[in-house]
Coordinates of C-alpha atoms and ligand atoms in Angstrom, one line a residue:
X11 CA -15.8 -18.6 4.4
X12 CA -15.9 -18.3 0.6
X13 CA -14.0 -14.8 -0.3
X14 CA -15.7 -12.5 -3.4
X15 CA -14.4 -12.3 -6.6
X16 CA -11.1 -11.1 -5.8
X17 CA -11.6 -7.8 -8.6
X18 CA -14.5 -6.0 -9.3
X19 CA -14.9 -3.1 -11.7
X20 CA -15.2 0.2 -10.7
X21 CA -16.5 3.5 -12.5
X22 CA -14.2 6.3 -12.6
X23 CA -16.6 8.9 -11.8
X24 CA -13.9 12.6 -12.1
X25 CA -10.3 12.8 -12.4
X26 CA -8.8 15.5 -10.4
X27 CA -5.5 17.1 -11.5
X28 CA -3.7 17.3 -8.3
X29 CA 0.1 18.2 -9.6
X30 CA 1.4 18.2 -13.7
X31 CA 2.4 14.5 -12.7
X32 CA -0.4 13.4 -10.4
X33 CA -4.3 12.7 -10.6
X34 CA -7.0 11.7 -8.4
X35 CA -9.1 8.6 -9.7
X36 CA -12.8 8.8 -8.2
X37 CA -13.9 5.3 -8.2
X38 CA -17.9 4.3 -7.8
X39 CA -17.9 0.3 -7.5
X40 CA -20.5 -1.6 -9.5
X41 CA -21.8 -3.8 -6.2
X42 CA -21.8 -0.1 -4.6
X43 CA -19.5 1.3 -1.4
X44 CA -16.1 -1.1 -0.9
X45 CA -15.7 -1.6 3.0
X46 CA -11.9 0.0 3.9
X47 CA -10.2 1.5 6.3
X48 CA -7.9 4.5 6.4
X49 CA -4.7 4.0 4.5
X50 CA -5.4 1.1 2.8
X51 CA -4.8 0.1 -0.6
X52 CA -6.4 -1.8 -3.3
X53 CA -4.6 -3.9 -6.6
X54 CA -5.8 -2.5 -9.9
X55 CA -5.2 -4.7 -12.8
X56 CA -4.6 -2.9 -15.9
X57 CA -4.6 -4.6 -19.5
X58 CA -1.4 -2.7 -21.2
X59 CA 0.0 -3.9 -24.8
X60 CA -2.3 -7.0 -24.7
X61 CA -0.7 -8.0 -21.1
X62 CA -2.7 -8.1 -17.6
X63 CA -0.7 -5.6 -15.6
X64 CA -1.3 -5.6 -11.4
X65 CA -0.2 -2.0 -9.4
X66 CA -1.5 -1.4 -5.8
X67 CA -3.0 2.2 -5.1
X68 CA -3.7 3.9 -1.8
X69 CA -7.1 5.6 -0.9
X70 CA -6.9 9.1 -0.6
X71 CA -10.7 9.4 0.6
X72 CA -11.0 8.1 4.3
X73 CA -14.4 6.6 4.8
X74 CA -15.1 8.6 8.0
X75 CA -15.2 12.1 5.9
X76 CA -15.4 10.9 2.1
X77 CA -18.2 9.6 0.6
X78 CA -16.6 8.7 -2.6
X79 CA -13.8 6.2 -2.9
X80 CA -10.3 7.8 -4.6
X81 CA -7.0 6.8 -5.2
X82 CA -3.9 9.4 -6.1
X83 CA -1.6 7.9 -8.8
X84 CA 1.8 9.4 -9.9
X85 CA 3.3 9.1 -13.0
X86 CA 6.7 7.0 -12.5
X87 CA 8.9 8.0 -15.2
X88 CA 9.1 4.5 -18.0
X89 CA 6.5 3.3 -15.8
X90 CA 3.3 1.4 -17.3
X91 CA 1.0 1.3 -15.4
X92 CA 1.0 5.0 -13.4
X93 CA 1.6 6.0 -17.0
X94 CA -0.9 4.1 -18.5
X95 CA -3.3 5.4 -15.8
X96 CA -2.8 8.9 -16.7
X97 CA -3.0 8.5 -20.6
X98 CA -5.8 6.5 -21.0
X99 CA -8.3 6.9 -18.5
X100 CA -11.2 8.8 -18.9
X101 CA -14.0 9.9 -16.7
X102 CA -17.0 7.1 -17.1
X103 CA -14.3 4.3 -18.2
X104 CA -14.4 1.1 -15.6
X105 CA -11.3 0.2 -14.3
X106 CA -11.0 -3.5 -12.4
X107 CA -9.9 -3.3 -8.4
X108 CA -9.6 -5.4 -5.7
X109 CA -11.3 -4.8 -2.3
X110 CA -8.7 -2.3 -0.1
X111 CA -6.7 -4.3 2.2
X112 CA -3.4 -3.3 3.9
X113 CA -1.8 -2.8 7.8
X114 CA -0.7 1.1 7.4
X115 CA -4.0 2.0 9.8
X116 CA -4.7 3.9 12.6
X117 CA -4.4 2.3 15.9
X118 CA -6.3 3.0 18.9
X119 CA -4.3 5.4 20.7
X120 CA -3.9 8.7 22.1
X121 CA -0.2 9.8 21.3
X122 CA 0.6 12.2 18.8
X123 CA 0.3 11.2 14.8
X124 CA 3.5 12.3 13.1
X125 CA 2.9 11.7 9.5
X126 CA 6.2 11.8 7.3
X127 CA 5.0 11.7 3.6
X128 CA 8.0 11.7 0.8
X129 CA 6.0 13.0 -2.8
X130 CA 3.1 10.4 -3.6
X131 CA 3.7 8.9 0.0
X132 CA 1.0 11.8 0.8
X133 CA -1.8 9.4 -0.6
X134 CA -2.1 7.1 2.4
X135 CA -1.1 9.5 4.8
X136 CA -3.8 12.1 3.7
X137 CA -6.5 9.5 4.0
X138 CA -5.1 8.6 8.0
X139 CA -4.8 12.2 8.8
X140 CA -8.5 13.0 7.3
X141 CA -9.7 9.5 9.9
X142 CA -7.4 10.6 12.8
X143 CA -8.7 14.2 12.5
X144 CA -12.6 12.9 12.3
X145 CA -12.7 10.2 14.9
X146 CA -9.7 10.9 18.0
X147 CA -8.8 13.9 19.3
X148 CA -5.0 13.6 19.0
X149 CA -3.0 15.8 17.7
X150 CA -1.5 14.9 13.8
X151 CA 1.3 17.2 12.6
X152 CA 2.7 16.1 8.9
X153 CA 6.1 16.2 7.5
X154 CA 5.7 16.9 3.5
X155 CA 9.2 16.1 1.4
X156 CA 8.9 17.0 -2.1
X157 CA 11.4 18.3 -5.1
X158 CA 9.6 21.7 -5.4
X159 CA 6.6 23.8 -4.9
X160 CA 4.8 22.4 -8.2
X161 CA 5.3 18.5 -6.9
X162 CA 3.6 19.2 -4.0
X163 CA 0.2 16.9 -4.0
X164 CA -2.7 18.1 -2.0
X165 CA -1.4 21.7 -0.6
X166 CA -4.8 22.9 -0.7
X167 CA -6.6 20.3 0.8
X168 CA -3.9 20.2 3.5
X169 CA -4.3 23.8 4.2
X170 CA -8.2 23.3 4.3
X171 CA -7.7 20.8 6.9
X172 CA -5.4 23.4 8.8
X173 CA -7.5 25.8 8.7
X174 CA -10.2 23.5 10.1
X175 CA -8.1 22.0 12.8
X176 CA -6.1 24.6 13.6
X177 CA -5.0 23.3 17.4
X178 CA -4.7 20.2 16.1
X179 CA -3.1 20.2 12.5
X180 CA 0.3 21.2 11.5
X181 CA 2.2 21.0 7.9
X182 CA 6.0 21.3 7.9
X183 CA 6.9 21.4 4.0
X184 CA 10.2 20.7 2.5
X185 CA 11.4 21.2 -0.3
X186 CA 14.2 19.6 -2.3
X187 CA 15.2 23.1 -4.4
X188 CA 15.5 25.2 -0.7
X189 CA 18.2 23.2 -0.1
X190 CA 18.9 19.5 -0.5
X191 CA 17.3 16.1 0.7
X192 CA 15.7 16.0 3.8
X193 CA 18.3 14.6 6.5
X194 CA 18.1 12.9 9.7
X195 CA 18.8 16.3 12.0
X196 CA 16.0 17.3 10.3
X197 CA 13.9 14.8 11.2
X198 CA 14.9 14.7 14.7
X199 CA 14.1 18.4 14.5
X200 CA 10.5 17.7 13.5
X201 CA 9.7 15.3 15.8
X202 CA 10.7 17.4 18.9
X203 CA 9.7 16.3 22.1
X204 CA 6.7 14.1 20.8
X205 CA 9.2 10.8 20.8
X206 CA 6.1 9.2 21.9
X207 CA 4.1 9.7 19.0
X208 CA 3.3 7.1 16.1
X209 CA 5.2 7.7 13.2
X210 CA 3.5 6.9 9.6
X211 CA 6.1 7.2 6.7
X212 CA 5.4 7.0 3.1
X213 CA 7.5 7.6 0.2
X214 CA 10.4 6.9 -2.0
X215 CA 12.9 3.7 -0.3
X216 CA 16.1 6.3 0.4
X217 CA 13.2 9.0 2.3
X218 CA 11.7 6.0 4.3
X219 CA 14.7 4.5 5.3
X220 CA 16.7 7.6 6.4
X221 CA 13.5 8.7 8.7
X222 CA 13.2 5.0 10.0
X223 CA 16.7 5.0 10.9
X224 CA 16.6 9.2 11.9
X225 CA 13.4 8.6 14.5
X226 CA 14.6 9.2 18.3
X227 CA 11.8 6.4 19.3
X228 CA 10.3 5.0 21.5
X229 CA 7.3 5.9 19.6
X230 CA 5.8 3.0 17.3
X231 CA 6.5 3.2 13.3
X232 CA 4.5 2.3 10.6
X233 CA 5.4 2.0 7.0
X234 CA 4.0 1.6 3.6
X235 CA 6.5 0.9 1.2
X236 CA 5.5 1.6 -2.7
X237 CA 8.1 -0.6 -4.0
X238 CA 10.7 -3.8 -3.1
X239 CA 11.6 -2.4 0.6
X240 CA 14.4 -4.2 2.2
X241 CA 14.7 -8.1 3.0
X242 CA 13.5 -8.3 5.9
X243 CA 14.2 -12.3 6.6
X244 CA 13.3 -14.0 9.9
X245 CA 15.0 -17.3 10.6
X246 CA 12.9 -20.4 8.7
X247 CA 13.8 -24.0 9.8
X248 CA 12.3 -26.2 6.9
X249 CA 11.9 -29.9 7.2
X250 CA 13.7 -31.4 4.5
X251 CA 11.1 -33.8 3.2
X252 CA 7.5 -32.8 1.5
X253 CA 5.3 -31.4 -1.1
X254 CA 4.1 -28.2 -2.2
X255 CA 0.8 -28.3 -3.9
X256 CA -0.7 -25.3 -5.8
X257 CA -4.6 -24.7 -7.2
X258 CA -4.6 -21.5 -9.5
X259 CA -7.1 -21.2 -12.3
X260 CA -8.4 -24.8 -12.3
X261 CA -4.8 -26.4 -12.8
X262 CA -3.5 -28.2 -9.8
X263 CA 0.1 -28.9 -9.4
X264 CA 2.7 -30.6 -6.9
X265 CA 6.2 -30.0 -6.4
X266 CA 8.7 -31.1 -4.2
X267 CA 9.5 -28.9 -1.5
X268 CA 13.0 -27.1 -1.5
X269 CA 14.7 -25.1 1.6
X270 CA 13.4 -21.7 1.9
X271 CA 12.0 -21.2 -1.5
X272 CA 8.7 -19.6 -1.1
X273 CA 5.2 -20.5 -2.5
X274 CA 4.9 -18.1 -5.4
X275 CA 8.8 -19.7 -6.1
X276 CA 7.1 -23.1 -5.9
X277 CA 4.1 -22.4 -7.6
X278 CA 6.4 -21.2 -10.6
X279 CA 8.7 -24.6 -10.7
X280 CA 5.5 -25.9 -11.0
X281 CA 5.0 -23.7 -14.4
X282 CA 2.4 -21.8 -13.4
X283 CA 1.5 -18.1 -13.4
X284 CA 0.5 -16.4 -10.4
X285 CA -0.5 -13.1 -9.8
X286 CA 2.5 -11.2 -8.6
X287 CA 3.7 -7.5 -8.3
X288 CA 5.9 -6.2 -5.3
X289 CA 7.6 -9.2 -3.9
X290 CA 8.7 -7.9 -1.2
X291 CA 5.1 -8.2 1.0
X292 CA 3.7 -4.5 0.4
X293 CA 1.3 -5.1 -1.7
X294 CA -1.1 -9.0 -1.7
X295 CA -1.3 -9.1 -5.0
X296 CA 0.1 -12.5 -4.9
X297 CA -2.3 -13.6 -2.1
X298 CA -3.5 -17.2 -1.4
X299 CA -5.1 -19.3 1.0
X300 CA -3.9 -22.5 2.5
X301 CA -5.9 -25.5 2.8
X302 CA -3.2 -27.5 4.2
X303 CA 0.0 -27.2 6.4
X304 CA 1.4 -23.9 8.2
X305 CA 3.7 -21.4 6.4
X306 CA 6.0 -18.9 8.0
X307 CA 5.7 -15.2 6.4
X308 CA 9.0 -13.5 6.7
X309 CA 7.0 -10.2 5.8
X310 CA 3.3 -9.4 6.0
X311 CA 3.1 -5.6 5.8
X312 CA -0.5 -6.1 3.6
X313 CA -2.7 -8.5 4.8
X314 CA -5.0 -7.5 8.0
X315 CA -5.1 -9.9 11.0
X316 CA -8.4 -11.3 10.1
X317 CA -7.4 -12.2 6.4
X318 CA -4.1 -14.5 8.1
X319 CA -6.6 -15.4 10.6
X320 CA -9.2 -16.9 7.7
X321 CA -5.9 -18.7 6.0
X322 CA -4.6 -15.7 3.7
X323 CA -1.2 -15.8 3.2
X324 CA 1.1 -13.9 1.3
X325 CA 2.7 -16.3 -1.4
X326 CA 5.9 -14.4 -2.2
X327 CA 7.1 -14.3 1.4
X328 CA 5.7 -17.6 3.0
X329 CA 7.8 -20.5 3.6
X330 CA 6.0 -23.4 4.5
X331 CA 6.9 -25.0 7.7
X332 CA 5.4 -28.5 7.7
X333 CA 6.3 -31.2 5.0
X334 CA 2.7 -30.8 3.0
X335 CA 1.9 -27.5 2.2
X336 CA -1.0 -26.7 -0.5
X337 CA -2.8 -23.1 -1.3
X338 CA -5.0 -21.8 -3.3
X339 CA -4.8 -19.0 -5.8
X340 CA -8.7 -17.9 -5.7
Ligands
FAD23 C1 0.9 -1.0 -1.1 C2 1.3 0.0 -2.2 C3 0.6 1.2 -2.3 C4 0.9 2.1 -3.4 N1 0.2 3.3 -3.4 C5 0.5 4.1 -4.4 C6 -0.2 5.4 -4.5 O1 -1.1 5.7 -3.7 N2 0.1 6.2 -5.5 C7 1.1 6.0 -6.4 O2 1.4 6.8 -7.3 N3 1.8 4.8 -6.3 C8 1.5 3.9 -5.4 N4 2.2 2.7 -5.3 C9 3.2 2.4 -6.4 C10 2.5 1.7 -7.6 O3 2.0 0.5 -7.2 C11 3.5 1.5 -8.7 O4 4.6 0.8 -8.3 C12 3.9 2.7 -9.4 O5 2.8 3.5 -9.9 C13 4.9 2.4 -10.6 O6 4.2 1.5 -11.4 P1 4.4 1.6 -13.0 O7 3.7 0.4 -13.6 O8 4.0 3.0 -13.5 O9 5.9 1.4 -13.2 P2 6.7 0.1 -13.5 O10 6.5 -0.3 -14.9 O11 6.5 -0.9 -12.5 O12 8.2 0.7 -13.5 C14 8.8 1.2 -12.3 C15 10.2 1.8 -12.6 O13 11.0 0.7 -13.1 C16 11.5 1.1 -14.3 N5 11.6 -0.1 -15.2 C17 10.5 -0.8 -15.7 N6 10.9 -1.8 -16.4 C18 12.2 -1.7 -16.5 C19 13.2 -2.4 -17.1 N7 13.0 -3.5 -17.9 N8 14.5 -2.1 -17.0 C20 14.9 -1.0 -16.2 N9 13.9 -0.3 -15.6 C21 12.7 -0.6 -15.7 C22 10.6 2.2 -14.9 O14 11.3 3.1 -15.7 C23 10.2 2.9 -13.6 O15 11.1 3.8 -13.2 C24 1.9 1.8 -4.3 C25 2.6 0.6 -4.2 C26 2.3 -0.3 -3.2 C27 3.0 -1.6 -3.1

């Protein structure tokens, strides 16, 4: 099935301050409403200094209670693009997006949402709690790190939500001045006895690996990383013979295949350019399809089951597994 264009501009309708360091982006799309679901994200490509610059951005709006679409972008200190973002945009400027994709979604279940956001980790976690709170009847209580009372993003639209769902919705705040970084009694202490519940953690690497590592379990986890998370490398056996063959932008070239080098690593002894941001299989920016041969991906935390299912694959973390390999950059 031929895919759309994979960007497509998007007016930005209001900026909302949230914080001094964070703002809302209200996006209208020029070929209307985006399809998405709760806590995805979508790859805005930015032109900075004369360069094409690619940064993924949650959704903040969840489609079940928002009519418009928004992403919530912090600056990043020396970073272009959040920075860039914040500087330059202006309400009625187009900015060009990809169509939201990502696995940090609500699951059909019953058990407990425990939602454990670390500063701008909020974004996704807002737009799940807004769906969860709309369309199940489970309980959702949140865990909100951030440095101080002026970081913290969406207090009021939290408390709103509270005061809506008040047997349902629960805010734990803390903050970094009262006392420290968050620590793994701590998050023991929040979870209580709802072990059972689904855990959805967002934030800064050193937040989301001390609650993965601090969760009592057996409940499920779900993460969405922001950055490079850690190497997460299952076992590839590579024939040692074959080809790697790689369409992108109307140039076609073939390599020979090497052990455990992965397609966007091919694609660039080839000499060519693809699109790449996280590299560590957060974000599909560097997404392609195969035409040809079978890949293993040692991470897919971004591309949905029926994207793999059509052929998608995500380039920096597939290894092919069959001598002839060939994808498409679309
Ligand atoms: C799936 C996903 C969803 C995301 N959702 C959100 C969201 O909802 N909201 C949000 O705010 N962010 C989100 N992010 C993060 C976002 O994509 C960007 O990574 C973030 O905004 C930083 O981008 P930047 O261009 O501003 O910084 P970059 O330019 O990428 O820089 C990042 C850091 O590296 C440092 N740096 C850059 N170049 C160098 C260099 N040469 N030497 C040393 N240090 C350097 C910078 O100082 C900065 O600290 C998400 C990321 C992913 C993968």
């Amino acid at each position: 099935m031929a895919r759309p264009p994979l960007f497509r501009r998007a007016t930005v309708t209001r900026i909302v301050k949230e914080t001094a360091d964070a703002r809302t982006f209200v996006l209208a799309p020029d070929d209307g409403p985006l399809p998405y679901r709760a806590g995805q994200f979508a790859t805005f490509r930015v032109r900075v200094n004369g360069k094409d610059l690619l940064r993924s951005y949650s959704m903040s709006s969840a489609p079940e209670t928002d009519d418009e679409l928004m992403t919530t972008v912090k600056r990043v200190p020396g970073g272009a693009v959040s920075n860039w973002l914040h500087d330059n945009v202006a309400e009625g400027d187009e900015l060009e997006m990809t169509l939201p994709t990502g696995r940090f979604c609500l699951r059909p279940a019953e058990v407990p949402l425990l939602g454990f956001c670390g500063g701008s980790g909020i974004t996704p976690v807002l737009s799940l709690v807004k769906s969860a709170l709309a369309t199940t009847d489970r309980r959702v209580r949140l865990l909100c790190a951030d440095r101080d009372k002026a970081s913290m993003i969406f207090d009021r639209a939290l408390s709103d939500l509270v005061e809506r769902h008040p047997d349902r919705l629960t805010v734990v705040r803390h903050l970094d001045d009262r006392g420290g970084f968050l620590d793994a009694d701590g998050v023991r202490a929040f979870v209580g006895a709802d072990t059972d519940g689904d855990a959805y953690v967002c934030g800064p690497e050193p937040f989301m690996a001390l609650v993965e590592s601090a969760l009592p379990g057996p409940g499920q986890v779900f993460g969405e990383r922001f950055g490079g998370g850690p190497p997460k490398r299952a076992a590839v056996t590579v024939p040692a013979e074959g080809t790697v063959t790689i369409h992108l932008g109307g140039k076609t070239a073939t390599v020979p295949k090497r052990e455990n080098e992965t397609l966007l690593e091919s694609a660039r002894r080839a000499g060519l350019y693809p699109p790449f941001n996280c590299e560590a299989g957060n974000c599909a920016t560097c997404m392609g399809r195969l035409t040809e041969g079978k890949v293993t991906m040692r991470v897919n935390d971004a591309l949905t089951d029926d994207e793999v299912e059509e052929g998608y694959v995500l380039t920096c973390q597939s290894v092919p597994e069959t001598p002839s390999v060939t994808v498409v950059y679309e």
